[in-house]
XYZ file of C-alpha atoms in Angstrom:
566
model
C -22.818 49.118 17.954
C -19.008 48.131 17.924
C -17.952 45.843 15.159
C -16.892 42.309 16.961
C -14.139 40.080 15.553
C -14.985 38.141 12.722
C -15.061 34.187 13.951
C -14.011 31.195 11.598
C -15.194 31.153 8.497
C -18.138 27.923 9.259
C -19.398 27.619 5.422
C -15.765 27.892 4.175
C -14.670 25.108 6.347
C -17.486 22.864 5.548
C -17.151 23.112 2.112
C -13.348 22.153 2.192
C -14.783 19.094 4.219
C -16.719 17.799 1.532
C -15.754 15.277 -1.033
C -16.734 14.594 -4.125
C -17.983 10.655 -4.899
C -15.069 10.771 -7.642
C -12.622 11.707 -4.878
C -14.713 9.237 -2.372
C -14.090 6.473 -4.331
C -10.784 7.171 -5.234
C -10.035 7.261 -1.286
C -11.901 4.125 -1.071
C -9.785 2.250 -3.737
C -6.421 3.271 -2.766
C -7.503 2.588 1.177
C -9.305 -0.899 -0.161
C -5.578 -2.113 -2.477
C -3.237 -0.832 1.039
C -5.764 -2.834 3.275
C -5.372 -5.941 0.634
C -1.768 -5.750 -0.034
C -0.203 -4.776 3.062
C -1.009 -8.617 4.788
C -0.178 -10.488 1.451
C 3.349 -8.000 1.437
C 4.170 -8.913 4.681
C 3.195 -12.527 4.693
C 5.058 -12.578 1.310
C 8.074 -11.215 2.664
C 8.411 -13.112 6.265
C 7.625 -16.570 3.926
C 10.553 -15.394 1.325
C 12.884 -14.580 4.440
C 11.828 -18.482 5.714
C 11.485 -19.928 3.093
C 14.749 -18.755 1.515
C 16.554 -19.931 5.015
C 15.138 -22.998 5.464
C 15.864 -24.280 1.464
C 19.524 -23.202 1.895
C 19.791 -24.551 5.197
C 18.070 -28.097 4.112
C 20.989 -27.590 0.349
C 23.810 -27.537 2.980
C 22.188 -30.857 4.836
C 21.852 -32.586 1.857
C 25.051 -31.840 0.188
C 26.892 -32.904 3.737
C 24.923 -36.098 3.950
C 26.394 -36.655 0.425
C 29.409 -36.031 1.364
C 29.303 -38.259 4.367
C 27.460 -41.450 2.888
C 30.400 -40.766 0.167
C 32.925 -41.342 2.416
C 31.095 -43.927 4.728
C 30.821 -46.097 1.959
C 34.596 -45.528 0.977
C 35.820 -46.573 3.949
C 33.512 -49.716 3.944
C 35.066 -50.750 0.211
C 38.521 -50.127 1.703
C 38.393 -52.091 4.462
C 36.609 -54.976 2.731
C 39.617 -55.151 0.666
C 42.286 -54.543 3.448
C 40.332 -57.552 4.799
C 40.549 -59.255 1.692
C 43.866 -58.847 1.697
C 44.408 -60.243 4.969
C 42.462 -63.381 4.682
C 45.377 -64.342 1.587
C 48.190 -63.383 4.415
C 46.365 -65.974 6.725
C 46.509 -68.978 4.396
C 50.068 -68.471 3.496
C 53.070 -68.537 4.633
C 56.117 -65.962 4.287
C 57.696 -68.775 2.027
C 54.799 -69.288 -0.343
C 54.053 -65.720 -0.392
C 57.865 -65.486 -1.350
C 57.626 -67.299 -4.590
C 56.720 -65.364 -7.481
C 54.409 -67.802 -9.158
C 52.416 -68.703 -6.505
C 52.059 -64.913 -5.374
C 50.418 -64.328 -9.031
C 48.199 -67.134 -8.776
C 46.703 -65.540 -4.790
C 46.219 -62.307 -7.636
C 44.515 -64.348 -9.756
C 42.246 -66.158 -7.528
C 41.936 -61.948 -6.196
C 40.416 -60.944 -9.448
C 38.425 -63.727 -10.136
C 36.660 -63.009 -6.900
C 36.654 -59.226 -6.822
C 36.232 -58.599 -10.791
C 40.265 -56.696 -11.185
C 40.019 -54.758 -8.181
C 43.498 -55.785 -7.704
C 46.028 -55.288 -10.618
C 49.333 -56.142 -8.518
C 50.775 -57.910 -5.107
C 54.134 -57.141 -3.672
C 55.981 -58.586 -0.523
C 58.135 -56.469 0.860
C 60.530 -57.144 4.272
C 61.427 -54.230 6.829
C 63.896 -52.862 4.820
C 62.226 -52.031 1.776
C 63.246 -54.611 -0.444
C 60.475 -56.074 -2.680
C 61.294 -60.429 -2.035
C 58.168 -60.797 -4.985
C 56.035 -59.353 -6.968
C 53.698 -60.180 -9.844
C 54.916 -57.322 -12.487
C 58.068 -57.302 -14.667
C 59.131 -53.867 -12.857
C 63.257 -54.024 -12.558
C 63.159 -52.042 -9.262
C 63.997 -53.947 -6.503
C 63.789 -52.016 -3.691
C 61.257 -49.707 -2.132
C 63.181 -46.667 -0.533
C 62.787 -46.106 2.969
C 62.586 -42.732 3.563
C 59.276 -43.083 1.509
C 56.825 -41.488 3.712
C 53.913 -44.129 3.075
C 56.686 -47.049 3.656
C 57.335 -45.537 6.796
C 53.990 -45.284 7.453
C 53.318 -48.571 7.011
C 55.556 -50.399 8.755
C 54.613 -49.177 11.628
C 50.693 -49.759 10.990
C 48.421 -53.365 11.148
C 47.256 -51.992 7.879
C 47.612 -48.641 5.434
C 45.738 -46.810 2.570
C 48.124 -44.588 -0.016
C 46.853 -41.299 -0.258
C 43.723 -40.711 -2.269
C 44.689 -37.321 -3.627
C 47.410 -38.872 -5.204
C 45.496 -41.971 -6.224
C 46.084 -40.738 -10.337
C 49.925 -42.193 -10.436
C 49.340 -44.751 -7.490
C 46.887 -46.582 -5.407
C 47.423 -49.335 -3.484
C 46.873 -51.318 0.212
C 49.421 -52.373 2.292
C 48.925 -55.333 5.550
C 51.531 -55.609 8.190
C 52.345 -59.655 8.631
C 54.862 -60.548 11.583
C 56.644 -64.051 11.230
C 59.652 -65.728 12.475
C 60.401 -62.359 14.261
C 60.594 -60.306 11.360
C 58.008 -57.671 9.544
C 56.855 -58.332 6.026
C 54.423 -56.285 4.162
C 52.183 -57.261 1.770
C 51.046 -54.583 -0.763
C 47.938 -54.295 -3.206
C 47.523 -52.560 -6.147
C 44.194 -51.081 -6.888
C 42.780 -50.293 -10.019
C 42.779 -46.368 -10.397
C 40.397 -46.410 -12.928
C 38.049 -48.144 -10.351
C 39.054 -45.632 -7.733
C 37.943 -42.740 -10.296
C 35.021 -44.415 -11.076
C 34.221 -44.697 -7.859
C 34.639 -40.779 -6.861
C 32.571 -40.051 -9.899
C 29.164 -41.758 -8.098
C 29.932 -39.207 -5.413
C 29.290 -36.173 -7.356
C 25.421 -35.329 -7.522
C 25.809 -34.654 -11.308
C 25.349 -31.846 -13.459
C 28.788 -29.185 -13.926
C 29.741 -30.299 -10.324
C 32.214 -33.008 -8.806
C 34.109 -34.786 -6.803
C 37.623 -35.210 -5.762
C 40.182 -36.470 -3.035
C 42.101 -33.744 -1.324
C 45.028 -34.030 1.325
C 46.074 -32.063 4.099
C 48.916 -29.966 1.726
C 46.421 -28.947 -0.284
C 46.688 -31.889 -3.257
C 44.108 -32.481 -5.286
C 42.878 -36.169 -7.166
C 40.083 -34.675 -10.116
C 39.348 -38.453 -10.051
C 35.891 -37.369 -11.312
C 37.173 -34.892 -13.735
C 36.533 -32.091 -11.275
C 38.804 -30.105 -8.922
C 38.720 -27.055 -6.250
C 38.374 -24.074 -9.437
C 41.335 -22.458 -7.447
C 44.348 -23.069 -5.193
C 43.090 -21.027 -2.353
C 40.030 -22.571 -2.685
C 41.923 -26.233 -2.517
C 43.981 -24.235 0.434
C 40.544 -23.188 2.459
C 39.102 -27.090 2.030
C 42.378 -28.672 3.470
C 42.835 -26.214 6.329
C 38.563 -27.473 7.672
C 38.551 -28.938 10.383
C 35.474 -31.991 11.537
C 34.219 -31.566 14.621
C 33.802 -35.102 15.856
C 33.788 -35.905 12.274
C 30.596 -34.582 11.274
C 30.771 -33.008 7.476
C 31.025 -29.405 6.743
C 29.775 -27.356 3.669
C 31.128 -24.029 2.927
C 31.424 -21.482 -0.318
C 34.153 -20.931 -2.119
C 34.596 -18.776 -5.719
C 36.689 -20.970 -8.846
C 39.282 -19.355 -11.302
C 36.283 -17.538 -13.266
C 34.536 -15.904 -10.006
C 31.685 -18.320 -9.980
C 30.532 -19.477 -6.171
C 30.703 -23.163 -5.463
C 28.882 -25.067 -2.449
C 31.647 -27.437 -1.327
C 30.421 -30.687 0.976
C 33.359 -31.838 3.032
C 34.237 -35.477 4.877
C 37.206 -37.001 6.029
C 37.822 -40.273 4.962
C 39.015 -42.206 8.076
C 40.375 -44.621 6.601
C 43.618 -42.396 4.822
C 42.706 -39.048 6.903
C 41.962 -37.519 3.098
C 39.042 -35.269 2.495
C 35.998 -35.965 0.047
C 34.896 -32.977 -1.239
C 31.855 -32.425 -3.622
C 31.003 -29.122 -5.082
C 28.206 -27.884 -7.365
C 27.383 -24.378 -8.732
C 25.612 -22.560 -6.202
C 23.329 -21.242 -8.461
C 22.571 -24.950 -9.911
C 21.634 -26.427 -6.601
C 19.454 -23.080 -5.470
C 17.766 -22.692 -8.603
C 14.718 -24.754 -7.476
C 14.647 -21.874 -5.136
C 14.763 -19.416 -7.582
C 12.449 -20.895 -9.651
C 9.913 -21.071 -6.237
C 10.568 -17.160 -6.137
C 9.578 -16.560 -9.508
C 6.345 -18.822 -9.260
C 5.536 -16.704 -5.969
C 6.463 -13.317 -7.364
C 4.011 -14.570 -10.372
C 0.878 -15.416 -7.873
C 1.828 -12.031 -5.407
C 1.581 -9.957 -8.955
C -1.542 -11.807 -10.063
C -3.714 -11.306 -6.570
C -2.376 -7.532 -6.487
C -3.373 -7.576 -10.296
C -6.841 -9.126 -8.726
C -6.542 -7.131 -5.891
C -6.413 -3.384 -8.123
C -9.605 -4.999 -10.622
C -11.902 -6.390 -7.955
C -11.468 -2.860 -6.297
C -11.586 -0.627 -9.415
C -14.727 -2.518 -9.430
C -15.915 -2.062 -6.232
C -14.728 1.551 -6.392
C -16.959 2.206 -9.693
C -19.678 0.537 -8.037
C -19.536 2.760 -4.912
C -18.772 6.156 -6.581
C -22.674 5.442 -8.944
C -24.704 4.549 -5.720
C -22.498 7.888 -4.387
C -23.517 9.739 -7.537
C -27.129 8.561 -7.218
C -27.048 9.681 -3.521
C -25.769 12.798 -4.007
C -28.506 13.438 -6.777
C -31.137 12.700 -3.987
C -29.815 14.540 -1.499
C -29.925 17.580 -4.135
C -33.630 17.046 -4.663
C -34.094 16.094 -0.764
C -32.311 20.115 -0.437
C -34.155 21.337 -2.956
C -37.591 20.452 -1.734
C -35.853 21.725 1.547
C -35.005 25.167 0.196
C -38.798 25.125 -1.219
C -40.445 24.552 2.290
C -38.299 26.587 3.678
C -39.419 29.507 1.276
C -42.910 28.308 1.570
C -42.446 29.121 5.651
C -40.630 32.360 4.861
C -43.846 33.372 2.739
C -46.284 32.190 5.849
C -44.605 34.918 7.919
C -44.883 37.079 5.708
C -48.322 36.290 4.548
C -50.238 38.666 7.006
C -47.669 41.311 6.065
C -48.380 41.355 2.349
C -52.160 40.956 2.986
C -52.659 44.341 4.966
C -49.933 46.227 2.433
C -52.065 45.202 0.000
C -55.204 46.072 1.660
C -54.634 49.576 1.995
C -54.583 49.867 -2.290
C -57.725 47.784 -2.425
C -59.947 50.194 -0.220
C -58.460 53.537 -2.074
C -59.286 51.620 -5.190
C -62.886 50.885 -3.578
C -63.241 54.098 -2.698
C -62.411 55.591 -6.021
C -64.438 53.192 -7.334
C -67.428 54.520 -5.850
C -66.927 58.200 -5.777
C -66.710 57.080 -9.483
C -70.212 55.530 -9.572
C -71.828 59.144 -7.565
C -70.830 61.188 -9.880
C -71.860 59.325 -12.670
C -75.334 59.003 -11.289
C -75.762 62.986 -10.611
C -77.908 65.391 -12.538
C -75.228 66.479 -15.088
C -72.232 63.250 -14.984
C -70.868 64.925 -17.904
C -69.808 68.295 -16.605
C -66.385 69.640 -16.509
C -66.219 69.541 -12.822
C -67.665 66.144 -12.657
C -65.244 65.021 -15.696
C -62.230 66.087 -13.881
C -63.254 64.242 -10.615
C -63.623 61.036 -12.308
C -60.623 61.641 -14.744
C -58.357 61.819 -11.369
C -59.997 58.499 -9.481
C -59.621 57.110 -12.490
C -55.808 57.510 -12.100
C -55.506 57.325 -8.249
C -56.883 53.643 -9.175
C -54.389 53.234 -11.337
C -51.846 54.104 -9.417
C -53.223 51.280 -6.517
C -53.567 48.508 -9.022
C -49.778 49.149 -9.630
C -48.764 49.348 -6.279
C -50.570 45.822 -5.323
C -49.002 44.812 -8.705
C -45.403 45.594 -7.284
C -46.646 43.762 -4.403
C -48.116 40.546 -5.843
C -45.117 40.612 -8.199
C -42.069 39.992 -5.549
C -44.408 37.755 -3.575
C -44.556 35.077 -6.651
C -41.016 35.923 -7.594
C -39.925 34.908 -3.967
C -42.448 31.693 -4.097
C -41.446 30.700 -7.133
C -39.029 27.296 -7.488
C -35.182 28.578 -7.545
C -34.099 29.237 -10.713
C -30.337 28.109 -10.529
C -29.385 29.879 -13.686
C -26.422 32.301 -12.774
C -26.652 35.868 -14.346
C -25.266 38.844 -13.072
C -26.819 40.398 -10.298
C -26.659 44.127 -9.024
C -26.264 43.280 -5.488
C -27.785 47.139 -4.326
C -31.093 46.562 -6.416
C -31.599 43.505 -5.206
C -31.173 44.695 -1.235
C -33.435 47.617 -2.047
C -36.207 45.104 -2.919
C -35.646 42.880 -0.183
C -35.786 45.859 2.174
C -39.150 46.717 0.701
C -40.202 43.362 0.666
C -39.327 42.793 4.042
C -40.818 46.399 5.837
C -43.920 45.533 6.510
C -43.208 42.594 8.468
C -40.965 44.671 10.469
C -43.222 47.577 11.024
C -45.477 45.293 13.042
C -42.819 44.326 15.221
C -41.573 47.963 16.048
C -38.361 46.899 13.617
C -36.584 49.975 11.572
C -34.682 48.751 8.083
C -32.125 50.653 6.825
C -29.976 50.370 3.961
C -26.490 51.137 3.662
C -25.244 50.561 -0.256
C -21.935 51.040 -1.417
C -22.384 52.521 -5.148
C -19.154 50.561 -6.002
C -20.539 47.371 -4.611
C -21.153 46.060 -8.185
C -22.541 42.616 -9.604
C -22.262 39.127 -8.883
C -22.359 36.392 -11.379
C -25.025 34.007 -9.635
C -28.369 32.814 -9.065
C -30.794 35.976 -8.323
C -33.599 33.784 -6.125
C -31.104 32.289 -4.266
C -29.439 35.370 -3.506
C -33.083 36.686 -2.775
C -33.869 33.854 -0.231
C -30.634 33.986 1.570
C -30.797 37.047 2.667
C -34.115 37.657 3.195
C -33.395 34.301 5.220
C -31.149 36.275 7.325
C -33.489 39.672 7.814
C -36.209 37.166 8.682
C -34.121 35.805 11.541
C -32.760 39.464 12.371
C -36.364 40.788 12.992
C -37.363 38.121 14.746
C -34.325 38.505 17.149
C -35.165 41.726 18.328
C -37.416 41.289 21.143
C -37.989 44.974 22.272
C -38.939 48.450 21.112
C -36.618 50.641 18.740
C -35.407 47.207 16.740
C -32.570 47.613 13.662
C -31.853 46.152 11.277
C -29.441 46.997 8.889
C -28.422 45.864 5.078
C -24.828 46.712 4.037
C -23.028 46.308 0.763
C -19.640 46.805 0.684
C -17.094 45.992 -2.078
C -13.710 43.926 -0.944
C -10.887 43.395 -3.843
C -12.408 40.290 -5.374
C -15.568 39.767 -2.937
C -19.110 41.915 -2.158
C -19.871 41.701 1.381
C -23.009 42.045 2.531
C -23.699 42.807 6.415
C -27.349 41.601 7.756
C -26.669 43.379 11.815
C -29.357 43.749 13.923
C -29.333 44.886 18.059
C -31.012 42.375 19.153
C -30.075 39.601 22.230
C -26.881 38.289 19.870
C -26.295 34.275 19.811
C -24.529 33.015 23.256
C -21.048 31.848 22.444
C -21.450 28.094 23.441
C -24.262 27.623 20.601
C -22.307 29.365 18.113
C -20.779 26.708 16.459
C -23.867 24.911 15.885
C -25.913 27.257 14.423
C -25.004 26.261 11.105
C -26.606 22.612 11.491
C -29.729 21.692 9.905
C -32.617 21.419 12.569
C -30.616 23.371 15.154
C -33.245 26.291 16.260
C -33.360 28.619 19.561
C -36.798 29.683 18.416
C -39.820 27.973 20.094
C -41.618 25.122 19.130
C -43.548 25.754 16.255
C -41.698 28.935 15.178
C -39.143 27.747 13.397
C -38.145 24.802 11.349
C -34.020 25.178 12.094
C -33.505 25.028 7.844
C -32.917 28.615 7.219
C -29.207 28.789 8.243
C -27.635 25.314 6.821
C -29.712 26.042 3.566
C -27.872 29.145 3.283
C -24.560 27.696 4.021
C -25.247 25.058 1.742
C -26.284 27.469 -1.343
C -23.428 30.101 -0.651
C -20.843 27.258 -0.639
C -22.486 26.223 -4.446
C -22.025 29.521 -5.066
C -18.036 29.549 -4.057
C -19.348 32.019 -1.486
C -19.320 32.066 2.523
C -21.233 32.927 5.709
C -19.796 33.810 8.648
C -21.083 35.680 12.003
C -19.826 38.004 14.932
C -21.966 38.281 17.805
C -21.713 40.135 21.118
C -24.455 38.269 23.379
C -26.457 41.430 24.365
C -25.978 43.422 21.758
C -26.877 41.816 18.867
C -25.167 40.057 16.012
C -23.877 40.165 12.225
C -24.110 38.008 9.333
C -20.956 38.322 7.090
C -22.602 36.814 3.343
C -19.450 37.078 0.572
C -19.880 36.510 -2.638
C -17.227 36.366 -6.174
C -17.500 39.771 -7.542
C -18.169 39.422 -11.611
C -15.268 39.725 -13.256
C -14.817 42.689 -15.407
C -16.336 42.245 -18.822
């Protein structure tokens, strides 16, 4: 018959399917950790993104509220002393106010109320020249092109400039009487003022200070912008309705600094207080590092509670594994056991045909002895030579009896090397009588080079006499074949099982290797014989394979390692 392509290699393909529990669990460990982790990354990672936001945002809010209170309660100490200051321009007139004496004692009665907020008084008229004062100072006159004079004496009321408030700080009132302007000005304690800025600052390396719209700078709390351009970016802000802004902004030494800006309405300076941006985030660094330290602990968890689980799966996998070997074994056995059934009947009449020659010897054997002369030379001869034709017979149903156990015994897994031509010659032999009853011819086709195999003999035996079983039983008309081939390939013996019978119909094909999966009728056939080989060839680092031409019969394709040279 014509050779038909070889199809996919089933046993080869099933064996690269398989896994071992080691591997299993491996899988299962790795898949268990991704499962775990991936939620607890991602939930790490959108809370970090938040979390980080929402801390920086609420740093910002609370350094501009600081900034603003600051500056709200700035402006409420300045204008309680601009009103102080007006209450004394009430109860006195431009002439008492004019006399030295009696301005010192309005200063005095000042800081006995106020505890030396106010260290000086001066009245000045509209052009700048001081009528009285309560310090020794020589200078007379106050020069008009002075910006603050200007200033003014053109305002109810005025507040020097903050950012210069380290060589002056004082208040000034605008009184009107007898048709002429007089101002009355009030020192204020600088030291006051800088203690003052310094409860502005949150503490720590940061500050405070008073900064005007040219960029000048008061360090009344010790503390100042780290740069010019930083002092340059904090004058140039502008307040939106006059809401506080925060921004960043590197010192002399490269280190970033959260400012908190307000403008103080009172002198239209700016409060600023900075701090380290790394001081006021650390909190937030420190919440990192306490969350990195609980997302490494649950992965460490994570990794030991699988490990764990992993071991625990890969023994029941290992004790599975060992009962599915004994659940194949016992397989393999009653599938051997059926194998011998069919060929029971077989074996009984081969070995019948021994037992009557014997028989018969046997008593031709007992005639001659009871004749009138046993012990003649004739006579010695005849029994000399049924003697031996029973000899013969008890060897020949020895031969017999002798493959029958050695196919019914358990499998002996031990590999050896096997001469792969010997061992097709006896399951030809083995296997003829079966197929003489059903009109079946075996021939053998050996390749002398074919070799040895390094494997188990019995398992070799029942595979293949697996597959002539099926082959005879496949042929379902006169003049049956059924052919054994050995043929050598490179690293591999091949070994053909082809009959002519009806071939396997190409949509049950792929199932044929499946345990249970039988076309024979009910009763005939247990549907073992072809996933037990698969499953022993694949132990064996061998394969199976078939071609079949529905119609015209089919071939098994068994390869097997060829023993390496020794």
């Amino acid at each position: 018959m014509t050779q038909p392509a070889e199809v996919k290699d089933i046993a080869h393909l099933t064996n690269k399917a398989k896994t071992s529990p080691r591997l299993m669990s491996g899988q299962l460990t790795v898949l268990s950790i991704l499962v775990a982790m991936v939620p607890i990354l991602c939930i790490a990672t959108l809370g970090y993104v938040f979390y980080d936001a929402a801390f920086r945002e609420k740093t910002h809010a609370l350094l501009a509220q600081k900034a603003m209170s600051s500056v709200q309660n700035l402006d409420e100490f300045l204008e309680e002393k601009i009103s102080n200051l007006r209450q004394e321009t009430d109860a006195a007139t431009i002439s008492e106010l004019s006399d030295p004496g009696h301005l010192r004692a309005r200063l005095h009665s000042l800081q006995n109320a106020y505890q030396g907020v106010f260290i000086g008084l001066d009245l000045v008229d509209a052009s700048g020249t001081i009528i009285a004062r309560t310090t020794d100072e020589k200078t007379q006159t106050v020069s008009a092109e002075k910006s603050w004079f200007t200033q003014a004496i053109s305002r109810p009321q005025f507040v020097s400039n903050l950012a210069l408030c380290e060589t002056y700080c004082f208040l000034a009132v605008r009184i009107t009487a007898e048709q002429t302007v007089w101002l009355l000005r009030a020192h204020l304690d600088p030291d006051l003022i800088q203690e003052k800025t310094r409860l502005f600052h949150p503490g720590g390396p940061g500050g405070a200070f008073f900064l005007d719209r040219q960029g000048a700078y008061s360090a009344g709390s010790g503390a100042e912008p780290g740069s010019r351009e930083a002092a340059q970016l904090l004058a140039q802000q502008f307040f939106p309705e006059g809401r506080p802004v925060v921004l960043e902004a590197k010192d002399a030494n490269g280190q970033v600094n959260l400012y908190g800006c307000a403008p103080v309405r009172s002198t239209g300076n700016i409060l600023a207080i900075h701090q380290p941006k790394a001081q006021l985030l650390h909190p937030l660094f420190q919440a990192r590092l306490l969350a990195l330290a609980i997302i490494i602990a649950g992965f460490a968890g994570i990794v030991v509670t699988a490990l764990a689980l992993a071991k625990r799966t890969e023994q029941r996998l290992l004790k599975a594994e060992l009962e599915l070997q004994q659940m194949q074994k016992h397989i393999m056995d009653a599938g051997k056991l059926a194998a011998i059934g069919e060929l029971a009947a077989g074996v009984a009449h081969e070995i019948n045909n021994p037992l009557a020659i014997m028989m018969e010897n046997a008593g031709w054997i007992q005639d001659l002895l009871k004749s009138d002369d046993p012990h003649s030379e004739e006579n010695t001869a005849e029994i000399f030579s049924s003697l031996q034709t029973i000899t013969t017979q008890g060897h020949r149903c020895r031969e017999i009896t002798h493959k029958l156990l050695s196919f019914a015994r358990k499998a002996d897994s031990a590999i050896k090397a096997v001469n792969i031509n010997s061992l097709l010659d006896d399951i030809a032999g083995f296997a003829r009588q079966k197929a003489k009853y059903r009109n079946v011819e075996i021939r053998l086709s050996l390749d002398p080079n074919a070799g040895e195999v390094d494997s188990s003999p019995a398992e070799i035996q029942q595979i293949i006499l697996n597959l002539v079983n099926n082959a005879i039983d496949a042929i379902e008309h006169d003049n049956g074949l059924v052919q054994l081939r050995s043929v050598r390939e490179t690293s591999f013996v091949r070994i053909d099982v082809e009959d002519n019978g009806q071939g396997i119909p190409d949509d049950i094909r792929p199932q044929i290797f499946e345990p249970f999966f039988t076309t024979k009728d009910a009763g005939k056939g247990t549907g073992l014989g072809l996933s037990i080989c698969r499953d022993l060839l694949s132990k064996m680092g061998g394969s199976i394979s078939v071609d079949s031409t529905p119609g015209h019969g089919c071939v098994f394709h068994v390869r097997l390692p060829a023993s390496s040279p020794k």
